Short mmCIF file of C-alpha atoms and ligand atoms in Angstrom, two decimals:
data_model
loop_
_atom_site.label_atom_id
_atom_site.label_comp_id
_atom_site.label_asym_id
_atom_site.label_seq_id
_atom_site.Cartn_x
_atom_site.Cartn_y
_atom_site.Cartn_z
CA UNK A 131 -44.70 28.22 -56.92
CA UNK A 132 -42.01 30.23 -55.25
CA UNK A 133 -43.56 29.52 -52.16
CA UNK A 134 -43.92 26.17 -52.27
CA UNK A 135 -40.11 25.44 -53.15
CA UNK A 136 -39.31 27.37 -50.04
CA UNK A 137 -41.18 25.32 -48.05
CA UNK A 138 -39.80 21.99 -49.32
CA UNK A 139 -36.71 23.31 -48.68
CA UNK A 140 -37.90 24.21 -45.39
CA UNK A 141 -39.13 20.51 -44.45
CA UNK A 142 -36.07 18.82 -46.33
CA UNK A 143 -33.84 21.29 -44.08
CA UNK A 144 -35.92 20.07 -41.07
CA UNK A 145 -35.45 16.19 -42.06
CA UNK A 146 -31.56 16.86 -42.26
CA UNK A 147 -31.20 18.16 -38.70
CA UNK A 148 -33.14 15.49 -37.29
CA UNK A 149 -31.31 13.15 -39.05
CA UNK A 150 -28.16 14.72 -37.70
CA UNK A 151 -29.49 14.76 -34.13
CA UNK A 152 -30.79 11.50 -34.18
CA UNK A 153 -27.45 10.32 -35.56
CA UNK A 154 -25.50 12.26 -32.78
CA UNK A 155 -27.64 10.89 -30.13
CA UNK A 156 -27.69 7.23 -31.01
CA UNK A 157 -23.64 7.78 -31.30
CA UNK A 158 -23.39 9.24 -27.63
CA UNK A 159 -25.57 6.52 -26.19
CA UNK A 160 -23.45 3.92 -27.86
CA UNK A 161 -20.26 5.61 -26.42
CA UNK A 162 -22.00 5.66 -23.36
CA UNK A 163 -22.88 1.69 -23.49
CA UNK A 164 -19.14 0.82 -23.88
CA UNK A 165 -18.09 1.75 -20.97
CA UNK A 166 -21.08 1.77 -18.82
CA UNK A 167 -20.93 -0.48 -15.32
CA UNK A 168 -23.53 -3.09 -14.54
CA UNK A 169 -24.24 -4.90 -11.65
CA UNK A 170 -21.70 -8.09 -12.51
CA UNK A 171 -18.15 -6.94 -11.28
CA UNK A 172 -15.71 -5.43 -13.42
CA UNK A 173 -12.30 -3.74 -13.87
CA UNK A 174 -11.63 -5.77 -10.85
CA UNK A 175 -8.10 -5.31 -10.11
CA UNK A 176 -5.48 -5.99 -7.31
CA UNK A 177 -2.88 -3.43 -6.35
CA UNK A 178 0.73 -4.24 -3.81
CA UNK A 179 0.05 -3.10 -0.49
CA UNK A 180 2.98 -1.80 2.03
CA UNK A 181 2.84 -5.34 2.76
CA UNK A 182 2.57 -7.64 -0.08
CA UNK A 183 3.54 -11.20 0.91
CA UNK A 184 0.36 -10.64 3.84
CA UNK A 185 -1.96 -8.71 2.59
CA UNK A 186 -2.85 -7.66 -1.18
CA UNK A 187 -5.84 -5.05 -2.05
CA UNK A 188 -8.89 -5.61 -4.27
CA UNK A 189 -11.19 -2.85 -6.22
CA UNK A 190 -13.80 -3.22 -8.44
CA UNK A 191 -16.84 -1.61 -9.99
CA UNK A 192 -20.40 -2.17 -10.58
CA UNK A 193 -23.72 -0.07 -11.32
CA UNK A 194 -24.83 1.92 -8.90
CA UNK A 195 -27.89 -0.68 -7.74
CA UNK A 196 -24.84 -2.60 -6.00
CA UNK A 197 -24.61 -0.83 -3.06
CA UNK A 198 -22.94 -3.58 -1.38
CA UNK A 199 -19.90 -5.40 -2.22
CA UNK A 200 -17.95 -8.69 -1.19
CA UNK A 201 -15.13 -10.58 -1.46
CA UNK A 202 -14.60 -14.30 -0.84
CA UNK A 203 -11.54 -15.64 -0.47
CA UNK A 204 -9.94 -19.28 0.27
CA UNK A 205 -7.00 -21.26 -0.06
CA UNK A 206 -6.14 -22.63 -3.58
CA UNK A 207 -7.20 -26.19 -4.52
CA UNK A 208 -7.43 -27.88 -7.25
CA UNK A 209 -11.40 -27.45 -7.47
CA UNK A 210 -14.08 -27.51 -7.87
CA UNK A 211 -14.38 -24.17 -5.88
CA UNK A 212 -16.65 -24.81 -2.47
CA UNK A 213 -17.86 -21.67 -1.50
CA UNK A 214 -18.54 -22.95 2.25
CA UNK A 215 -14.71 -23.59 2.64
CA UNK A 216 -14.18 -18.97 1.90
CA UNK A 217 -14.11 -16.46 4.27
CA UNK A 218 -16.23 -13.06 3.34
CA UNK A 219 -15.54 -9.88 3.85
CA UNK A 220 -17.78 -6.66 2.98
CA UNK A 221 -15.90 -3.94 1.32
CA UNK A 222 -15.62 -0.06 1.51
CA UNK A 223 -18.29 1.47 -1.25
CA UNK A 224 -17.43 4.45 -2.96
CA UNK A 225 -20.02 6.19 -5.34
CA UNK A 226 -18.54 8.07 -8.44
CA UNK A 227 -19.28 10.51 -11.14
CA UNK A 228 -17.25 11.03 -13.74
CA UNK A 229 -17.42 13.35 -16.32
CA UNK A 230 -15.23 14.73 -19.52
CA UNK A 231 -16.85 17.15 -21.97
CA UNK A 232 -20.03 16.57 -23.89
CA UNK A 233 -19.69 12.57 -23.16
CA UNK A 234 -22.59 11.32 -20.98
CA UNK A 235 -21.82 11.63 -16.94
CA UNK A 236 -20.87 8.07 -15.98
CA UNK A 237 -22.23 6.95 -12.10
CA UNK A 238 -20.84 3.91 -10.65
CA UNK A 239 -19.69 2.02 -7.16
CA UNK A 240 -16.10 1.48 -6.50
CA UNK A 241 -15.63 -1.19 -4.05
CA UNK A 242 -12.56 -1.79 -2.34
CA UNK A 243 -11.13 -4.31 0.12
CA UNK A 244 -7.64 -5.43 1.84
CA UNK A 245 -7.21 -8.84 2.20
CA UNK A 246 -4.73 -9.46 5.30
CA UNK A 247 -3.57 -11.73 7.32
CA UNK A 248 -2.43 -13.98 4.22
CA UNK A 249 0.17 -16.83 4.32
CA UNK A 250 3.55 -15.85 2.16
CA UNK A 251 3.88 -18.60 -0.79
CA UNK A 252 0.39 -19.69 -0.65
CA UNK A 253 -1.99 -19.36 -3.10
CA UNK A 254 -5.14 -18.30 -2.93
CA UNK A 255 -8.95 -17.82 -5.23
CA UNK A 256 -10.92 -15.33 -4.64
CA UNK A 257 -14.03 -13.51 -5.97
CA UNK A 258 -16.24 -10.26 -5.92
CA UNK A 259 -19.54 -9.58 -5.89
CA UNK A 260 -22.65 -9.55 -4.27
CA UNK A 261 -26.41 -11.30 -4.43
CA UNK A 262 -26.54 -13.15 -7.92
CA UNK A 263 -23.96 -11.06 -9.32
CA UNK A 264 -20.44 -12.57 -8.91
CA UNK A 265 -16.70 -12.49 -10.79
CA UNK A 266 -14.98 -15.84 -11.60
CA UNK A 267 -12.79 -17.12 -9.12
CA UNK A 268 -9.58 -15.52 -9.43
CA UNK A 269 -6.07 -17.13 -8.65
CA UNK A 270 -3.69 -14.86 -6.87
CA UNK A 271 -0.18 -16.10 -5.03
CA UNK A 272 0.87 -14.11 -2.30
CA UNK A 273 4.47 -13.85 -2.81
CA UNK A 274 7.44 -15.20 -0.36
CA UNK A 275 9.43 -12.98 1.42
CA UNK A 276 12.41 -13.87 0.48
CA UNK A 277 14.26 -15.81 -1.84
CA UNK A 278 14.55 -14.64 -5.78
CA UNK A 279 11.34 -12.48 -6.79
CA UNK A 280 10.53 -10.90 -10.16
CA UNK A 281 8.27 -7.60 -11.37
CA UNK A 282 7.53 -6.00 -14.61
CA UNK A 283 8.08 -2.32 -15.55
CA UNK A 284 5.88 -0.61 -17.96
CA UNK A 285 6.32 3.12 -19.33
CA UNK A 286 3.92 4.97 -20.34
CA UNK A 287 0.98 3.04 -21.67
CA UNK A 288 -1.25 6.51 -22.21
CA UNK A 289 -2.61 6.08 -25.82
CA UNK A 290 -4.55 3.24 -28.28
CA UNK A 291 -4.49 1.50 -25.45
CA UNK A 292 -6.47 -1.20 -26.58
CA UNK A 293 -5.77 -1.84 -30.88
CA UNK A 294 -2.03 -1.33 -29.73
CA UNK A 295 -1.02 -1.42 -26.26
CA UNK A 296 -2.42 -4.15 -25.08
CA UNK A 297 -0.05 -6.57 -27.11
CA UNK A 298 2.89 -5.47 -24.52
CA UNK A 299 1.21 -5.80 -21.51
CA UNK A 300 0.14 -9.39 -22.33
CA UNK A 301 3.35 -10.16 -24.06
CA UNK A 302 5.34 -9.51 -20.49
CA UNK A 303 2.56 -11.41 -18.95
CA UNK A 304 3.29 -14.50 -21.36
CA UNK A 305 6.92 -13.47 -20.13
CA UNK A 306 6.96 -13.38 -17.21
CA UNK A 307 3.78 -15.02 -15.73
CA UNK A 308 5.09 -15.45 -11.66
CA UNK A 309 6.23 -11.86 -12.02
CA UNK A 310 4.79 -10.74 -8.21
CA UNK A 311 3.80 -6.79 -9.17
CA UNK A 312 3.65 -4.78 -12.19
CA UNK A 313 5.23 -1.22 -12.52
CA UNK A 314 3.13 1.13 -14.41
CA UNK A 315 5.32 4.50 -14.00
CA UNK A 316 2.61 7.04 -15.20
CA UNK A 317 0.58 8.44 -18.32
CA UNK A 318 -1.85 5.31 -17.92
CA UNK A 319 -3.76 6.75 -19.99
CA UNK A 320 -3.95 10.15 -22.35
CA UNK A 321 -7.06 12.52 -20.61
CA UNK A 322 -7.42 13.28 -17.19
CA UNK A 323 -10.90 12.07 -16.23
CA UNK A 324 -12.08 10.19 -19.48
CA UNK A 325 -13.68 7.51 -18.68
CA UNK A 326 -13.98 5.80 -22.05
CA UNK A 327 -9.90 5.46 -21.85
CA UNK A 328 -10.12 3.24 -18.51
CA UNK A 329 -12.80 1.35 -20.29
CA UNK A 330 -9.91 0.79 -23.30
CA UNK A 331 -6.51 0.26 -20.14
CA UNK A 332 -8.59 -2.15 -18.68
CA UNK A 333 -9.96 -4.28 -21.51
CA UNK A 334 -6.10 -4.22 -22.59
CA UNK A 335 -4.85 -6.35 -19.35
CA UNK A 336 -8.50 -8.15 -18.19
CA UNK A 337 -7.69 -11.09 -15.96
CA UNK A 338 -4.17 -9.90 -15.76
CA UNK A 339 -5.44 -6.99 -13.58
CA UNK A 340 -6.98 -9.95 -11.20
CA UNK A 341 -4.63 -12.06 -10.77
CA UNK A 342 -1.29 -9.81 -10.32
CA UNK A 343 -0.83 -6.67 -8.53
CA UNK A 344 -0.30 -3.47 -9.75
CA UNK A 345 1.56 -0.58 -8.62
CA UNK A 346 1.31 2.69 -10.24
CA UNK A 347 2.86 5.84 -10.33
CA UNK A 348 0.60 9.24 -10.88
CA UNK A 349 1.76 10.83 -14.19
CA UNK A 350 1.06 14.21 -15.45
CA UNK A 351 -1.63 13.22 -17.99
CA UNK A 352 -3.39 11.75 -14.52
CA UNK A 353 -3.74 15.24 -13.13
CA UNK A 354 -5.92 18.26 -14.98
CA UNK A 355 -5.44 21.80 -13.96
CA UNK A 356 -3.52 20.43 -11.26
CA UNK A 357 -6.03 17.85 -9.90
CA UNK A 358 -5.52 14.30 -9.52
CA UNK A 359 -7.94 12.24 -11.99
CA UNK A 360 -10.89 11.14 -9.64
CA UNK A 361 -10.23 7.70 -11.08
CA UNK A 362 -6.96 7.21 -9.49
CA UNK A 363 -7.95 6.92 -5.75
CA UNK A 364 -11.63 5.06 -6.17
CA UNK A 365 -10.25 2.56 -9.49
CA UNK A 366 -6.66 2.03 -7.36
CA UNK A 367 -6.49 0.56 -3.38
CA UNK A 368 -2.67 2.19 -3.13
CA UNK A 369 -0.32 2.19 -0.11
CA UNK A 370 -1.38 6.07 1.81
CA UNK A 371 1.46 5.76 4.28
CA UNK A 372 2.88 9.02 1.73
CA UNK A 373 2.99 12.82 2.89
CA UNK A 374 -0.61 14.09 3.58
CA UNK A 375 -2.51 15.39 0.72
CA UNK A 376 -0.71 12.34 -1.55
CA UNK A 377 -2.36 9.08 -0.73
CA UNK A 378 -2.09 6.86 -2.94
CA UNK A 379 0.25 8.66 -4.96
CA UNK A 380 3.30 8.88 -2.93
CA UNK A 381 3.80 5.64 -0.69
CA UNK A 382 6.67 3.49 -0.20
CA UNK A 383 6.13 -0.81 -0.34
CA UNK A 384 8.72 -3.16 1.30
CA UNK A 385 9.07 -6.40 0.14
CA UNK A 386 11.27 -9.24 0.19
CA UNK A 387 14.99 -7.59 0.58
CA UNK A 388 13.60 -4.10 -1.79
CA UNK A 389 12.26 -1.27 -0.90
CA UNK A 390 9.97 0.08 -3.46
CA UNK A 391 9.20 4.12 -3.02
CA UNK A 392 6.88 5.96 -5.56
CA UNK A 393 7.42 9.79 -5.87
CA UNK A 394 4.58 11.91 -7.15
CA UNK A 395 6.28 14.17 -9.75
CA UNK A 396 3.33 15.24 -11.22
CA UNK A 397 1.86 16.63 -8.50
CA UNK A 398 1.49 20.55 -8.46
CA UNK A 399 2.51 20.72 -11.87
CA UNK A 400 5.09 19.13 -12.12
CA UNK A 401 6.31 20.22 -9.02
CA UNK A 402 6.82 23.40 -10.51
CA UNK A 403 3.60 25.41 -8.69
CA UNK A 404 5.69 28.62 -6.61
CA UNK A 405 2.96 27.79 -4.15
CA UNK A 406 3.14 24.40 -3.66
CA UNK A 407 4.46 22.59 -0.63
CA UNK A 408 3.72 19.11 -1.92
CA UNK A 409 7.63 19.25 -3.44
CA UNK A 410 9.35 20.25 0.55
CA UNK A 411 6.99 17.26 1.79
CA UNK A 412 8.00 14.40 -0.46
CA UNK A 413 12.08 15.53 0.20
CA UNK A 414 11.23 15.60 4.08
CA UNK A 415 9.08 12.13 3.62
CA UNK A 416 11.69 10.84 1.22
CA UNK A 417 14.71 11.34 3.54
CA UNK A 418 12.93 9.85 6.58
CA UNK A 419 12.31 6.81 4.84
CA UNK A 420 15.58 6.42 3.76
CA UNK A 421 17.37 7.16 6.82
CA UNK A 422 15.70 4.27 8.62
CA UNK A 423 15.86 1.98 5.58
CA UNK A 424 17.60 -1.30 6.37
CA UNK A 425 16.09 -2.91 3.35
CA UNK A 426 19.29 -4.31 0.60
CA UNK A 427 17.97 -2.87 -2.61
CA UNK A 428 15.99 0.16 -2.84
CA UNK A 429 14.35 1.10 -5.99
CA UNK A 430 12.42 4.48 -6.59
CA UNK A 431 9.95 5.38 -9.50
CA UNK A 432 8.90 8.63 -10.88
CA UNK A 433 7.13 9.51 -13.94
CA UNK A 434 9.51 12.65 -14.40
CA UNK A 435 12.44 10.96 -15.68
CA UNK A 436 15.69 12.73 -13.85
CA UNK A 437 17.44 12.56 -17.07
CA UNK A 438 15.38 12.50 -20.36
CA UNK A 439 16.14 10.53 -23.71
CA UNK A 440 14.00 13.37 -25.44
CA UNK A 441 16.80 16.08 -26.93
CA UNK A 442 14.62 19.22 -26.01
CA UNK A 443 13.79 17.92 -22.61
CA UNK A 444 15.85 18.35 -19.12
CA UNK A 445 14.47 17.95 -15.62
CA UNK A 446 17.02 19.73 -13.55
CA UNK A 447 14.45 20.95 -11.17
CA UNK A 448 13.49 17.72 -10.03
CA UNK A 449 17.29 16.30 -10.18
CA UNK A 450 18.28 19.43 -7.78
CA UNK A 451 15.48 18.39 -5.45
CA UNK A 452 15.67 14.93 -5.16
CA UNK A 453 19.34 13.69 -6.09
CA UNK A 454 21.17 14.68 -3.27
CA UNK A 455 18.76 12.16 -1.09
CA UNK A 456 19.28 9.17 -3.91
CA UNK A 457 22.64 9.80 -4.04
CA UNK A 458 22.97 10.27 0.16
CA UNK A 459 21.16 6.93 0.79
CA UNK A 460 22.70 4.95 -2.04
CA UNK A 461 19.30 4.61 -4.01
CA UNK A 462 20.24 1.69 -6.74
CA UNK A 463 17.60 1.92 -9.73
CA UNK A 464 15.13 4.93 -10.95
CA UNK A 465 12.38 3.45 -12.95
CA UNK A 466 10.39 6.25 -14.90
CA UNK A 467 8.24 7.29 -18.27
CA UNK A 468 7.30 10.47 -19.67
CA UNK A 469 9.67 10.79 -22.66
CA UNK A 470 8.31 7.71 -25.08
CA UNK A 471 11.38 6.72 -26.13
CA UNK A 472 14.48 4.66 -24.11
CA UNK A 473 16.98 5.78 -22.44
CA UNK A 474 19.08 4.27 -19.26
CA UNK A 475 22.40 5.56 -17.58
CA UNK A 476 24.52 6.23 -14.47
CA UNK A 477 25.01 9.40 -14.07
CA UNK A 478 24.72 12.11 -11.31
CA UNK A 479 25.16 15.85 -11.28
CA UNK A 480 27.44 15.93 -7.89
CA UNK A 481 30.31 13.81 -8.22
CA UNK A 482 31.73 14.79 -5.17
CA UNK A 483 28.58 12.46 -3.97
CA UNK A 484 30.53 9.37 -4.75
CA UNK A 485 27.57 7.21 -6.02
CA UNK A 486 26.04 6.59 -8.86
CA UNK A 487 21.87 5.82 -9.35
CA UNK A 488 21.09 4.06 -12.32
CA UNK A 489 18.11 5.79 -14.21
CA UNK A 490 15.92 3.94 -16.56
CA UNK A 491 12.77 5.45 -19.07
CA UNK A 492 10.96 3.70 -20.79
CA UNK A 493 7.73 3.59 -22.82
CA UNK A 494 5.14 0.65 -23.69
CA UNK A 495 2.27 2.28 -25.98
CA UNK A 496 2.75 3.43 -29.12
CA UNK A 497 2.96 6.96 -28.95
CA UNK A 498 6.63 7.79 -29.80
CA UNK A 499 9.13 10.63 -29.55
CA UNK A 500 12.84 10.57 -31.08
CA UNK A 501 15.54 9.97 -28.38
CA UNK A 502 18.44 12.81 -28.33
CA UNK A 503 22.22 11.70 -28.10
CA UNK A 504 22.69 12.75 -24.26
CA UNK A 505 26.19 11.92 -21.90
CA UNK A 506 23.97 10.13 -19.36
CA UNK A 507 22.75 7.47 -21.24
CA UNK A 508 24.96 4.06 -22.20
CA UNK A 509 21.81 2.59 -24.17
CA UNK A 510 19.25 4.94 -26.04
CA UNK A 511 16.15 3.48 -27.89
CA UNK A 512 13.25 4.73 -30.02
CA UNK A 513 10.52 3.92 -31.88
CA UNK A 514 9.85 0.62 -30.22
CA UNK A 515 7.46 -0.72 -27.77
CA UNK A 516 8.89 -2.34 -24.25
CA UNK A 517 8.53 -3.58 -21.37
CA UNK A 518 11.15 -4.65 -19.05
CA UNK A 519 11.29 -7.60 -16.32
CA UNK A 520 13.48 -6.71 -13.19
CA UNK A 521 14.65 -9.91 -10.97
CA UNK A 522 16.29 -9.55 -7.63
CA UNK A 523 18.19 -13.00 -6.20
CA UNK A 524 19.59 -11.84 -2.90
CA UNK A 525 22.41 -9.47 -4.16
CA UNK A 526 22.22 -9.70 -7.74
CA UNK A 527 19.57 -7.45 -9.49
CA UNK A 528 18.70 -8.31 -13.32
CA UNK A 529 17.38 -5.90 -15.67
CA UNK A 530 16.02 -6.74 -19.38
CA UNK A 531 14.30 -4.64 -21.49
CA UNK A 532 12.04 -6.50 -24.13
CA UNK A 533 10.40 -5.35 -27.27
CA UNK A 534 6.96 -6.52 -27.54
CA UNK A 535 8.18 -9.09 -29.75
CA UNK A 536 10.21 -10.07 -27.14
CA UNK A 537 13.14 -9.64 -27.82
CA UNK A 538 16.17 -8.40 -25.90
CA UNK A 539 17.03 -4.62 -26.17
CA UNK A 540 18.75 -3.93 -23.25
CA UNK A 541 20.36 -5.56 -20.05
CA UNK A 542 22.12 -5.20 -17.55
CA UNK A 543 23.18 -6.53 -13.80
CA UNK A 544 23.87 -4.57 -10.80
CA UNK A 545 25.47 -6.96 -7.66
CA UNK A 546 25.82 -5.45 -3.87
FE1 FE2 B 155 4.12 12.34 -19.10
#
């Protein structure tokens, strides 16, 4: 009798892990399905190049049976689309592998393209794709270069990206729709390498991705042990015209009367690694570019902020390094993330300097810290989602910071 209760138990034991295992199986190959490629293009996305009212640069993925990718491209008309009046170009093809713990090694091409040669003010459709598998047409206008221009500026986006971050993004879109690049200044998303989080930042923005381009700045949840995210420089076509060693993650875009410069503070933890050199080439790279500037505005993002909201948080290492050279070459506006909460100022640390940057941080997902009462900052926010929509009209620069309501939490105007 004993013996057969035992070996019930036995069996009924046996059932339960193979229910268990069956159950964690079907689980991972869902996960797996969500944000699995196939051979129709997606997360196809266009990002500012160091020339954005000529050229503009297109990525995308697909499953790894694409091996070859296109893009078409013609002027816009008011369709149908002809595809005999495009011009078709074969892009670079990248294979990846990405992998993040016990979640199923994701393989997939990256394809990537620069469109040049393009006419400022004109509009344009596109599409990507290959054989029978094609995106919709996309509209894209390549901006003017001159005349009053707009851009949005996003912090950090890094978490629920898609039940909760995705209203801001398309709330600055509804916005601002002509806005000719969007900011992102780091923490895109929360883990390093995860590939189910692209999945969510990209189903946030979709077509918005397409049709306007993004620049982004690297933040320190992009980088694990001190490695850039392998997403960053196959997902992203950015500017390399940075230090060596920091394509696509330090650059510097001119356009219109701006110049637009992206620091990489994350790099080498936080610029904090003793042996580093990736901080002494960014100051050398920064200075250059400055000296010869003859651009009217210049605006600079970080994800570091140089002065944080957060009460327990102070980056004087990165203020020592790189102040001097704002403050030197006049730099107007610092547009960073990192702290999730608001906070925006003029301020410096060297008065005898006799300028003045105005810092802004900002934060557009929901993850939220309190902001501290600090000297530097004339308006201080928390708890709210934002994003902010920055207009230059020849010498007059407009900032507004939205909720993602939409509405107003902070302006101001700085005039040459
Ligand atoms: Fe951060």
């Amino acid at each position: 009798m004993l013996c057969n209760i035992s070996k019930i138990n036995y069996y009924m034991n046996k059932q339960k892990v193979v229910l268990v295992l069956t159950f964690l199986v079907s689980t991972i190959t869902i996960i797996a399905q969500i944000n699995s490629p196939s051979a129709y293009p997606d997360r196809v996305i266009l990002n500012l190049t160091d020339s954005p009212s000529t050229s503009v640069a297109v990525t995308w993925r697909t499953d790894v049976s694409v091996i070859e990718g296109y893009c078409e491209i013609q002027s816009a008309s008011d369709g149908p689309v002809s595809r005999e009046n495009s011009k078709t170009f074969k892009a670079k093809t990248t294979l990846t592998n990405h992998l993040y713990g016990e979640e199923p090694v994701l393989e997939a091409n990256q394809h990537s393209f620069v469109l040049t040669d393009l006419t400022p003010d004109e509009k344009y459709l596109y599409r990507v794709g290959s054989g029978e598998y094609w995106s919709e047409w996309y509209e894209f206008k390549a901006p003017a270069n001159e005349g009053k221009f707009s851009f949005i500026y996003l912090g950090d986006s890094q978490s629920d990206l898609k039940s909760q971050w995705s209203r801001v993004i398309r709330s600055a879109y509804r916005h601002a729709p002509e806005s000719e690049f969007i900011l992102s200044s780091g923490d895109l998303i929360n883990r390093a390498g995860r590939d189910l989080e692209w999945h969510e930042w990209f189903y946030a923005d979709s077509f918005i991705y397409s049709m306007i381009p993004q620049v982004m700045t690297p933040g320190n949840h992009e980088y694990k042990d001190m490695v850039l995210d392998q997403h960053w420089n196959t997902q992203f076509t950015q500017p390399t015209n940075g230090p060596k060693g920091l394509e696509g993650t330090c650059f510097v875009v001119d356009h219109n009367n701006m110049k637009f410069i992206i620091i990489d503070s994350a790099v080498e933890s936080e610029l904090r690694y003793e042996y580093g050199n990736k901080l002494e080439a960014q100051k050398v790279w920064l200075d250059s570019v400055l000296q010869s500037n003859a651009k009217e505005w210049v605006i600079v993002s970080t994800h570091l902020p140089f002065y944080s909201p957060k009460e327990n948080r102070d980056n004087k290492y990165l203020r020592d390094n790189f102040q001097p050279i704002l403050e030197k070459y006049k730099v107007d506006l610092v547009l960073s993330g990192h702290d999730h909460s608001y906070g925006r100022g003029r301020y410096t640390d060297n008065p005898e300097n006799n300028h003045k940057v105005m810092y802004a941080v900002s934060v557009s997902g929901p993850k939220m810290y309190e902001a501290g009462d600090k000297d530097w900052m004339e308006r201080s926010g928390a708890f709210k989602q934002l994003y902010q929509i920055i207009t230059i009209d020849d010498n007059v620069l407009q900032f507004e910071s939205f909720t993602a309501e939409g509405k107003l939490f902070d302006s101001f105007t700085l005039i040459k």
